Tab-separated table of C-alpha atoms in Angstrom:
chain	number	residue	atom	x	y	z
A	178	MET	CA	154.828	183.515	191.624
A	179	ALA	CA	152.558	185.304	189.162
A	180	GLU	CA	148.871	184.774	189.838
A	181	GLU	CA	147.844	185.460	186.257
A	182	LYS	CA	149.343	185.468	182.810
A	183	THR	CA	148.302	186.538	179.337
A	184	VAL	CA	149.066	184.284	176.395
A	185	HIS	CA	148.999	185.665	172.862
A	186	LYS	CA	147.617	182.888	170.727
A	187	HIS	CA	145.338	183.114	167.743
A	188	TYR	CA	142.916	180.454	166.524
A	189	HIS	CA	140.857	180.308	163.351
A	190	TYR	CA	137.190	179.330	163.483
A	191	ASN	CA	137.998	175.873	162.102
A	192	GLU	CA	140.436	175.233	164.976
A	193	THR	CA	137.955	174.934	167.839
A	194	ASP	CA	139.240	171.470	168.876
A	195	ASP	CA	142.822	172.778	169.020
A	196	PHE	CA	141.603	175.696	171.096
A	197	ALA	CA	139.676	173.504	173.570
A	198	SER	CA	142.649	171.100	173.889
A	199	TYR	CA	144.955	174.010	174.664
A	200	LEU	CA	142.632	175.318	177.402
A	201	GLU	CA	142.351	171.806	178.888
A	202	GLN	CA	146.135	171.405	178.851
A	203	MET	CA	146.557	174.751	180.622
A	204	ALA	CA	143.986	173.693	183.259
A	205	LYS	CA	145.984	170.496	183.836
A	206	GLU	CA	149.064	172.654	184.398
A	207	GLY	CA	147.177	174.816	186.912
A	208	TRP	CA	146.134	177.724	184.717
A	209	GLU	CA	142.428	178.369	184.407
A	210	PHE	CA	141.174	180.431	181.467
A	211	GLU	CA	139.425	183.537	182.744
A	212	GLU	CA	138.753	185.891	179.848
A	213	TRP	CA	140.011	187.552	176.692
A	214	THR	CA	141.995	190.741	177.167
A	215	SER	CA	144.740	191.653	174.710
A	216	GLY	CA	145.294	187.861	174.615
A	217	LEU	CA	144.025	184.894	176.624
A	218	LEU	CA	144.094	185.656	180.352
A	219	PHE	CA	144.762	182.682	182.660
A	220	ARG	CA	144.577	182.667	186.454
A	221	LYS	CA	146.589	180.352	188.719
A	222	ALA	CA	144.441	177.495	190.025
A	223	LYS	CA	144.756	173.928	191.259
A	224	PRO	CA	145.702	171.598	188.386
A	225	ALA	CA	142.447	170.007	187.232
A	226	ASP	CA	140.864	167.933	184.500
A	227	VAL	CA	138.473	170.459	183.034
A	228	HIS	CA	136.382	169.807	179.956
A	229	TYR	CA	136.052	172.801	177.650
A	230	ALA	CA	133.931	173.230	174.529
A	231	VAL	CA	134.783	175.955	172.057
A	232	ASP	CA	131.824	176.636	169.802
A	233	ILE	CA	130.861	179.011	167.038
A	234	PHE	CA	127.763	181.101	167.697
A	235	PRO	CA	126.476	182.148	164.253
A	236	ARG	CA	124.430	185.114	165.501
A	237	ALA	CA	127.506	186.814	166.985
A	238	LYS	CA	129.543	189.177	164.778
A	239	ASN	CA	133.234	188.888	163.979
A	240	MET	CA	133.720	192.361	165.407
A	241	ASP	CA	132.287	191.524	168.863
A	242	GLU	CA	134.814	192.115	171.631
A	243	ARG	CA	132.583	190.649	174.350
A	244	PRO	CA	129.311	188.709	174.721
A	245	GLU	CA	126.398	190.704	173.322
A	246	GLN	CA	122.718	190.269	174.252
A	247	ASP	CA	122.127	187.316	171.867
A	248	THR	CA	125.226	185.517	173.136
A	249	LEU	CA	124.224	186.042	176.780
A	250	GLU	CA	120.742	184.708	176.015
A	251	PHE	CA	122.285	181.675	174.276
A	252	SER	CA	124.580	181.118	177.284
A	253	GLU	CA	121.480	180.673	179.498
A	254	TYR	CA	120.395	177.724	177.336
A	255	CYS	CA	123.885	176.258	177.566
A	256	ARG	CA	123.983	176.617	181.347
A	257	ALA	CA	120.660	174.772	181.618
A	258	ALA	CA	122.216	171.977	179.531
A	259	GLY	CA	125.341	171.728	181.721
A	260	TRP	CA	127.774	174.206	180.122
A	261	ARG	CA	128.888	177.469	181.746
A	262	MET	CA	130.039	180.134	179.314
A	263	VAL	CA	133.422	181.471	180.423
A	264	ASP	CA	133.768	184.169	177.771
A	265	SER	CA	133.149	184.964	174.120
A	266	LYS	CA	134.807	187.034	171.424
A	267	GLY	CA	133.863	187.310	167.768
A	268	LYS	CA	131.871	184.162	167.013
A	269	PHE	CA	133.926	182.099	169.490
A	270	CYS	CA	132.157	180.989	172.681
A	271	ILE	CA	134.125	179.162	175.367
A	272	PHE	CA	132.211	176.839	177.655
A	273	ARG	CA	133.252	174.851	180.686
A	274	ARG	CA	131.355	171.649	181.437
A	275	ILE	CA	129.623	171.869	184.816
A	276	ARG	CA	127.578	168.645	184.658
A	277	ASP	CA	128.772	165.183	183.686
A	278	ASP	CA	125.539	164.520	181.786
A	279	ALA	CA	125.800	167.716	179.708
A	280	VAL	CA	124.465	167.139	176.183
A	281	PRO	CA	126.578	168.372	173.227
A	282	ILE	CA	125.810	172.033	172.494
A	283	VAL	CA	125.079	171.406	168.805
A	284	SER	CA	124.786	168.362	166.568
A	285	ASP	CA	127.747	167.316	164.382
A	286	GLU	CA	125.950	168.639	161.276
A	287	GLU	CA	125.341	172.045	162.822
A	288	ARG	CA	128.879	172.284	164.103
A	289	PHE	CA	130.309	171.511	160.686
A	290	SER	CA	128.023	174.046	159.056
A	291	ASN	CA	128.661	176.808	161.647
A	292	VAL	CA	132.438	176.352	161.569
A	293	THR	CA	132.809	176.209	157.788
A	294	LYS	CA	130.495	179.181	157.170
A	295	ALA	CA	132.255	181.369	159.759
A	296	GLU	CA	135.769	180.530	158.565
A	297	ALA	CA	134.901	180.718	154.852
A	298	PHE	CA	133.458	184.200	155.313
A	299	GLN	CA	136.551	185.325	157.212
A	300	ARG	CA	139.030	183.908	154.676
A	301	ILE	CA	137.173	185.151	151.568
A	302	PHE	CA	136.658	188.602	153.082
A	303	MET	CA	140.356	188.967	153.997
A	304	PHE	CA	141.498	187.652	150.613
A	305	ALA	CA	139.198	190.072	148.744
A	306	PHE	CA	140.322	192.964	150.971
A	307	MET	CA	144.017	192.271	150.280
A	308	ALA	CA	143.429	191.783	146.541
A	309	VAL	CA	141.424	194.996	146.104
A	310	TYR	CA	144.070	197.086	147.895
A	311	LEU	CA	146.918	195.411	146.015
A	312	VAL	CA	145.290	196.364	142.706
A	313	LEU	CA	144.696	199.875	144.033
A	314	PHE	CA	148.337	200.315	145.151
A	315	LEU	CA	149.681	198.993	141.848
A	316	TRP	CA	147.345	201.295	139.963
A	317	ILE	CA	148.488	204.318	141.980
A	318	MET	CA	152.134	203.333	141.494
A	319	PHE	CA	152.001	202.754	137.760
A	320	ASP	CA	149.353	205.287	136.832
A	321	VAL	CA	150.729	207.552	134.113
A	322	GLY	CA	149.554	210.636	135.984
A	323	PHE	CA	152.005	209.927	138.860
A	324	PRO	CA	155.297	208.959	137.195
A	325	ASP	CA	157.314	209.944	140.296
A	326	ARG	CA	155.623	207.142	142.250
A	327	THR	CA	157.042	204.427	140.008
A	328	LEU	CA	160.489	205.555	141.202
A	329	SER	CA	159.564	206.217	144.824
A	330	LYS	CA	161.103	203.850	147.407
A	331	TYR	CA	158.064	204.422	149.586
A	332	TRP	CA	155.617	203.101	147.014
A	333	HIS	CA	157.895	200.166	146.256
A	334	GLY	CA	157.898	199.466	149.993
A	335	ILE	CA	154.110	199.615	150.280
A	336	VAL	CA	153.611	197.327	147.300
A	337	LEU	CA	156.257	194.890	148.572
A	338	VAL	CA	154.668	194.719	152.044
A	339	TRP	CA	151.215	194.306	150.538
A	340	ILE	CA	152.379	191.534	148.206
A	341	VAL	CA	153.876	189.649	151.186
A	342	LEU	CA	150.654	190.072	153.199
A	343	SER	CA	148.541	189.038	150.186
A	344	VAL	CA	150.642	185.899	149.698
A	345	MET	CA	150.184	185.047	153.396
A	346	GLU	CA	146.428	185.591	153.143
A	347	THR	CA	146.271	183.479	149.968
A	348	GLY	CA	148.131	180.739	151.867
A	349	LYS	CA	145.510	180.853	154.622
A	350	LEU	CA	142.705	180.628	152.053
A	351	ILE	CA	144.326	177.651	150.289
A	352	SER	CA	144.950	175.944	153.621
A	353	PHE	CA	141.276	176.441	154.542
A	354	ILE	CA	140.079	175.075	151.174
A	355	ARG	CA	142.267	171.971	151.661
A	356	TRP	CA	140.904	171.494	155.179
A	357	ARG	CA	137.319	171.999	153.932
A	358	ILE	CA	137.702	169.353	151.213
A	359	MET	CA	139.279	166.847	153.613
A	360	ALA	CA	136.794	167.570	156.413
A	361	GLY	CA	133.888	167.416	153.941
A	362	ARG	CA	134.967	163.920	152.864
A	363	GLN	CA	135.355	162.791	156.474
A	364	PHE	CA	131.962	164.227	157.369
A	365	SER	CA	130.208	162.591	154.399
A	366	SER	CA	131.705	159.198	155.215
A	367	GLY	CA	130.590	159.462	158.841
A	368	GLU	CA	134.090	159.913	160.293
A	369	LYS	CA	134.675	162.320	163.150
A	370	VAL	CA	135.941	165.671	161.894
A	371	TYR	CA	138.837	167.212	163.800
A	372	TYR	CA	138.567	170.993	163.968
A	373	GLY	CA	142.174	172.016	164.073
A	374	ASN	CA	145.643	171.837	162.690
A	375	HIS	CA	148.064	170.209	165.122
A	376	ASN	CA	151.062	171.571	163.229
A	377	ARG	CA	150.161	175.240	163.400
A	378	PRO	CA	151.839	177.090	166.289
A	379	HIS	CA	148.862	179.521	166.646
A	380	TRP	CA	151.123	182.538	167.045
A	381	SER	CA	149.325	185.802	167.399
A	382	GLU	CA	151.695	187.560	165.055
A	383	GLY	CA	149.289	190.222	163.762
A	384	ASP	CA	150.131	193.085	166.143
A	385	LEU	CA	153.911	192.605	165.995
A	386	ALA	CA	153.816	192.389	162.190
A	387	GLY	CA	151.678	195.544	162.087
A	388	ILE	CA	154.198	197.505	164.178
A	389	LEU	CA	157.156	196.266	162.104
A	390	ILE	CA	155.419	197.123	158.843
A	391	GLY	CA	154.493	200.581	160.183
A	392	VAL	CA	158.072	201.303	161.255
A	393	PHE	CA	159.394	199.984	157.924
A	394	LEU	CA	157.088	202.286	155.950
A	395	ILE	CA	157.968	205.294	158.140
A	396	ALA	CA	161.688	204.598	157.566
A	397	LEU	CA	161.103	204.359	153.813
A	398	ALA	CA	159.143	207.611	153.784
A	399	ILE	CA	161.982	209.386	155.677
A	400	SER	CA	164.651	208.006	153.335
A	401	ASP	CA	162.464	209.157	150.437
A	402	GLY	CA	162.464	212.682	151.886
A	403	ALA	CA	158.683	212.613	152.459
A	404	VAL	CA	158.569	214.198	155.916
A	405	TYR	CA	154.821	214.907	155.892
A	406	LEU	CA	154.157	211.326	155.019
A	407	ALA	CA	156.472	210.005	157.748
A	408	ILE	CA	154.778	212.155	160.409
A	409	MET	CA	151.363	211.150	159.126
A	410	LEU	CA	152.249	207.451	159.236
A	411	ALA	CA	153.704	207.749	162.738
A	412	VAL	CA	150.516	209.411	164.008
A	413	VAL	CA	148.305	206.788	162.316
A	414	LEU	CA	150.443	203.967	163.755
A	415	ALA	CA	150.190	205.472	167.253
A	416	ILE	CA	146.387	205.827	166.955
A	417	VAL	CA	145.982	202.263	165.716
A	418	LEU	CA	148.156	200.929	168.566
A	419	ILE	CA	146.231	202.884	171.207
A	420	MET	CA	142.987	201.598	169.689
A	421	ARG	CA	144.233	197.975	169.742
A	422	ILE	CA	145.219	198.282	173.408
A	423	TYR	CA	141.868	199.863	174.267
A	424	LEU	CA	139.876	197.197	172.380
A	425	GLY	CA	141.806	194.427	174.149
A	426	HIS	CA	141.423	195.780	177.664
A	427	GLY	CA	138.320	197.966	177.436
A	428	ARG	CA	136.309	195.410	175.423
A	429	PRO	CA	133.634	197.874	174.249
A	430	SER	CA	130.163	196.744	173.210
A	431	ARG	CA	129.435	196.241	169.496
A	432	ARG	CA	127.673	199.617	169.329
A	433	ASN	CA	130.528	201.490	171.001
A	434	LYS	CA	133.086	199.716	168.826
A	435	ILE	CA	131.292	200.845	165.655
A	436	PHE	CA	131.280	204.405	167.019
A	437	ILE	CA	135.020	204.194	167.828
A	438	MET	CA	135.857	202.768	164.390
A	439	ILE	CA	133.955	205.578	162.631
A	440	LEU	CA	135.692	208.163	164.813
A	441	ILE	CA	139.143	206.663	164.113
A	442	THR	CA	138.427	206.590	160.363
A	443	ILE	CA	137.465	210.279	160.417
A	444	ILE	CA	140.614	211.133	162.408
A	445	VAL	CA	142.866	209.114	160.080
A	446	ILE	CA	141.343	210.796	157.013
A	447	ALA	CA	141.681	214.232	158.648
A	448	ILE	CA	145.326	213.763	159.716
A	449	PRO	CA	146.978	214.564	156.322
A	450	PHE	CA	145.046	217.838	156.136
A	451	MET	CA	145.880	218.752	159.729
A	452	ILE	CA	149.588	218.030	159.290
A	453	HIS	CA	149.640	219.927	156.024
A	454	LEU	CA	148.052	222.963	157.710
A	455	MET	CA	150.447	222.756	160.671
A	456	MET	CA	153.520	222.527	158.476
A	457	LYS	CA	152.484	225.530	156.359
B	211	MET	CA	107.292	179.866	152.269
B	212	ALA	CA	107.486	178.493	155.805
B	213	ARG	CA	105.629	175.364	154.779
B	214	GLU	CA	108.038	174.805	151.924
B	215	LYS	CA	111.075	175.313	154.161
B	216	PHE	CA	109.749	173.066	156.928
B	217	LYS	CA	107.923	170.645	154.634
B	218	THR	CA	109.305	167.716	156.551
B	219	LEU	CA	110.308	168.151	160.158
B	220	THR	CA	113.446	166.675	161.681
B	221	GLU	CA	113.071	164.803	164.944
B	222	PRO	CA	114.253	167.714	167.129
B	223	MET	CA	111.946	170.131	165.241
B	224	TYR	CA	108.989	167.818	165.740
B	225	TYR	CA	109.539	167.454	169.477
B	226	ILE	CA	110.252	171.146	170.031
B	227	LEU	CA	106.930	172.034	168.391
B	228	LEU	CA	105.133	169.357	170.396
B	229	ALA	CA	106.613	170.825	173.577
B	230	LEU	CA	105.285	174.252	172.602
B	231	PHE	CA	101.631	173.257	172.547
B	232	GLU	CA	101.840	174.745	176.038
B	233	GLU	CA	103.490	178.077	176.761
B	234	ARG	CA	107.049	177.303	177.922
B	235	ARG	CA	110.258	179.043	178.866
B	236	GLY	CA	112.880	178.476	176.167
B	237	ILE	CA	115.425	176.773	178.407
B	238	ASP	CA	112.803	174.342	179.775
B	239	ILE	CA	112.108	172.892	176.327
B	240	MET	CA	115.216	170.652	176.467
B	241	ASP	CA	113.831	168.811	179.513
B	242	VAL	CA	110.302	168.660	178.101
B	243	VAL	CA	111.567	167.073	174.862
B	244	GLN	CA	113.334	164.403	176.922
B	245	GLN	CA	110.175	163.771	178.937
B	246	ILE	CA	107.889	163.527	175.887
B	247	SER	CA	110.284	161.212	174.047
B	248	GLU	CA	111.063	159.198	177.206
B	249	LYS	CA	114.723	160.247	176.963
B	250	ARG	CA	115.028	158.915	173.409
B	251	VAL	CA	115.577	162.394	171.942
B	252	SER	CA	117.767	165.095	173.442
B	253	VAL	CA	118.171	168.521	171.906
B	254	GLY	CA	121.388	170.457	172.486
B	255	PRO	CA	121.159	174.103	173.575
B	256	GLY	CA	122.722	175.362	170.341
B	257	THR	CA	120.287	173.365	168.243
B	258	LEU	CA	117.325	174.536	170.306
B	259	TYR	CA	118.341	178.199	170.270
B	260	ALA	CA	118.864	178.229	166.489
B	261	MET	CA	115.609	176.359	165.919
B	262	LEU	CA	113.549	178.746	168.071
B	263	GLN	CA	114.910	181.700	166.104
B	264	LYS	CA	114.014	180.039	162.777
B	265	PHE	CA	110.539	179.062	163.967
B	266	GLU	CA	109.883	182.549	165.249
B	267	ASP	CA	111.128	184.172	162.030
B	268	ASN	CA	108.657	181.992	160.123
B	269	ASP	CA	105.670	182.624	162.431
B	270	ILE	CA	105.580	179.008	163.549
B	271	ILE	CA	105.997	179.986	167.201
B	272	VAL	CA	105.640	183.311	168.973
B	273	THR	CA	107.259	184.899	172.036
B	274	THR	CA	104.633	185.390	174.725
B	275	ARG	CA	106.771	187.187	177.311
B	276	THR	CA	110.331	188.176	178.127
B	277	GLU	CA	111.922	188.504	181.561
B	278	GLY	CA	115.577	189.528	181.473
B	279	ARG	CA	117.326	186.992	179.250
B	280	GLN	CA	114.476	184.470	179.515
B	281	LYS	CA	111.798	184.133	176.876
B	282	TRP	CA	108.558	182.145	176.815
B	283	TYR	CA	107.161	180.728	173.598
B	284	ILE	CA	104.019	179.038	172.288
B	285	ILE	CA	103.140	177.445	168.945
B	286	THR	CA	101.007	179.535	166.540
B	287	GLU	CA	97.970	178.357	164.567
B	288	ARG	CA	100.203	178.108	161.515
B	289	GLY	CA	102.706	175.989	163.478
B	290	LYS	CA	99.905	173.704	164.702
B	291	GLN	CA	98.687	173.148	161.138
B	292	MET	CA	102.225	172.354	160.058
B	293	LEU	CA	102.754	169.878	162.890
B	294	LEU	CA	99.403	168.186	162.276
B	295	GLY	CA	100.278	167.946	158.576
B	296	GLU	CA	103.575	166.283	159.473
B	297	MET	CA	101.813	163.844	161.811
B	298	GLU	CA	99.361	162.968	159.034
B	299	ARG	CA	102.247	162.421	156.610
B	300	GLN	CA	104.006	160.099	159.052
B	301	ARG	CA	100.759	158.246	159.792
B	302	GLN	CA	100.303	157.738	156.057
B	303	MET	CA	103.901	156.479	155.728
B	304	LEU	CA	103.369	154.000	158.557
B	305	GLN	CA	100.089	152.819	157.034
B	306	ASP	CA	101.690	152.343	153.598
B	307	GLY	CA	104.587	150.437	155.147
B	308	GLU	CA	102.299	148.143	157.105
B	309	HIS	CA	100.170	147.566	154.027
B	310	VAL	CA	103.166	146.502	151.886
B	311	LEU	CA	104.668	144.313	154.607
B	312	SER	CA	101.346	142.572	155.371
B	313	LYS	CA	101.055	141.575	151.694
B	314	LYS	CA	104.552	140.047	151.745
B	315	GLN	CA	103.846	137.919	154.810
């Protein structure tokens, strides 16, 4: 029997209660959460009633792959109060209760504020990102200087994919706004706010969708006769995949991740020129 | 600026600053607050950590030393003035309340 397993689940910042419940359920079934890798890594253990707290640490950055200095310092305070930090990623911190008299990590007010700020930033940023690129793609496609692009299957494909992704992102933003209004009312009337959405399956669909979209665009470029473009896309897709695997398993520090991201950006920008030179 | 922001202190703020009249290690403040308030007030680690950062950013407390991930803090002169001002305000409130109630009885 396998001693460990990795589960690919994704939670939003306003789903910390769902996340903690899931970890507690896994512990009951004999799977103890160990750390983040490419997904959530669980190790086989004796079935136990474990109490987890999933909290948002505002000083952490969304890009953090592992606990940074501030988070480690914060974890010392939590340990003294009866919570052992198991792991952290982005602004998520996962704690396991080690004392029955452990006091809550933050007050209800702070929790509400930390969760809503973190999730609002994430949703608005992603929505703006998708919208800006959608406008850019449409502009490139319909710009009078590039009439061939209005007929190109490849550009139709890009715009179609981007519209689908933008609609999905808009759905997430609307869903968050609805949750925020409802939770805000509950909070103001003194009711307990539930941080989660029982109905959402929490699939971690991002990587699979990314691969499918990449392959779809490569196929479109080939059928459009754009060989350079197809090769370029294939190389970019391979680099992005290697980077994703490295980030999941290597878990670089914030500083190293910034360095890697800059390096990848330079490589991706340089690829078209390199391929063009090679094909000459 | 700091005075405006912390014009009135919340209960946890008040007790954290009281605890820092002596130099203390950050993580010990939670226990000290419980002792001072006779277990009436407890401050969570997230609340305390965030509060210490805000106080330090506003020169209300200062880090005296750092050892690994542990830091020691003490209240500054500015913080003391702020705390004493808050105590005076609360004393005044209590006095006013007692004055009004004694007239009614």
